[in-house]
C-alpha positions as CSV (number, residue, x, y, z in Angstrom):
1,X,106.4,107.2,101.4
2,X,104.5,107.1,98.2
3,X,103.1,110.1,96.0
4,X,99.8,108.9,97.1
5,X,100.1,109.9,100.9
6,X,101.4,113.3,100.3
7,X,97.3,114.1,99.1
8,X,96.2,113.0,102.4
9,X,95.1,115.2,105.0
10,X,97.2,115.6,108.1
11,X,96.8,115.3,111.5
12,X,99.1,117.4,114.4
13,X,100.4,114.7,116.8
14,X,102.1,116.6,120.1
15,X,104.0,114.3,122.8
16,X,105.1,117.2,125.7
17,X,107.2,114.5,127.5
18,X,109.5,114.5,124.4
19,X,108.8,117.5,123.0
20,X,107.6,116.4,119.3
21,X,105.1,118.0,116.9
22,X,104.8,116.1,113.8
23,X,101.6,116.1,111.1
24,X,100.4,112.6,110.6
25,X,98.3,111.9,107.8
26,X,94.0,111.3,109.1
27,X,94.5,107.7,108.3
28,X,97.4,106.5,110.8
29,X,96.6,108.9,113.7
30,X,95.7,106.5,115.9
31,X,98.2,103.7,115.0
32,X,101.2,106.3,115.3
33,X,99.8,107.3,118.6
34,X,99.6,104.0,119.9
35,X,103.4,102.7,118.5
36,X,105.2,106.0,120.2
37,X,103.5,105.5,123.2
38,X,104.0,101.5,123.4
39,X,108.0,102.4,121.9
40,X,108.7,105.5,124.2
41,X,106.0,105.5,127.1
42,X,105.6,102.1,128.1
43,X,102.0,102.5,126.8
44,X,101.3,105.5,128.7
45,X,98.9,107.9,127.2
46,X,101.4,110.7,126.9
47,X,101.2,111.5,122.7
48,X,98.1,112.8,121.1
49,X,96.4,114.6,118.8
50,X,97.2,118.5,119.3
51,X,94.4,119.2,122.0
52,X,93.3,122.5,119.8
53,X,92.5,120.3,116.9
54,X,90.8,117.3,118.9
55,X,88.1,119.9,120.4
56,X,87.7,121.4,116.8
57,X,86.3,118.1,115.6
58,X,84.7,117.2,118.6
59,X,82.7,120.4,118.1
60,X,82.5,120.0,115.0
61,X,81.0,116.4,115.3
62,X,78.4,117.5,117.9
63,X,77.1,120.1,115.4
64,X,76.8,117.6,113.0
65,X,74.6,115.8,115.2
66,X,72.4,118.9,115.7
67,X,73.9,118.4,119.7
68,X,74.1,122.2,119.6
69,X,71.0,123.2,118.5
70,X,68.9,125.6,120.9
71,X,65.8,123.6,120.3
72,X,63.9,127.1,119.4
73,X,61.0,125.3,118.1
74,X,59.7,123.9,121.7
């Protein structure tokens, strides 16, 4: 890998049927997903982002787009 990389952020990709953790950097998440699960799962959707860290950003998104607000000011 090139120097370049190593300043991305990273990504924790769990697979439980084989027992992996690895960091992934943002930008191939979902391409190194896909290829373990095509290469060792038959395209089953067994690897994925660490569940912990999915919610995070899902929260995170929905705050984002004020979906969390309490609407106070009805």
């Amino acid at each position: 890998m090139s120097d370049e990389s190593s300043d991305d952020p990273t990504v924790p990709v769990v697979c439980s049927e084989c027992g992996t953790d690895t960091d992934v950097p943002l930008g191939d998440v979902a391409d190194a997903v896909e290829r373990h699960n095509e290469r060792l799962h038959d395209g089953e959707d067994v690897a994925q982002v660490d569940p912990a860290i999915a919610e995070a950003i899902t929260d995170l998104v929905a705050e984002d787009l004020g979906l969390l607000d309490d609407h106070a000011d009805d």
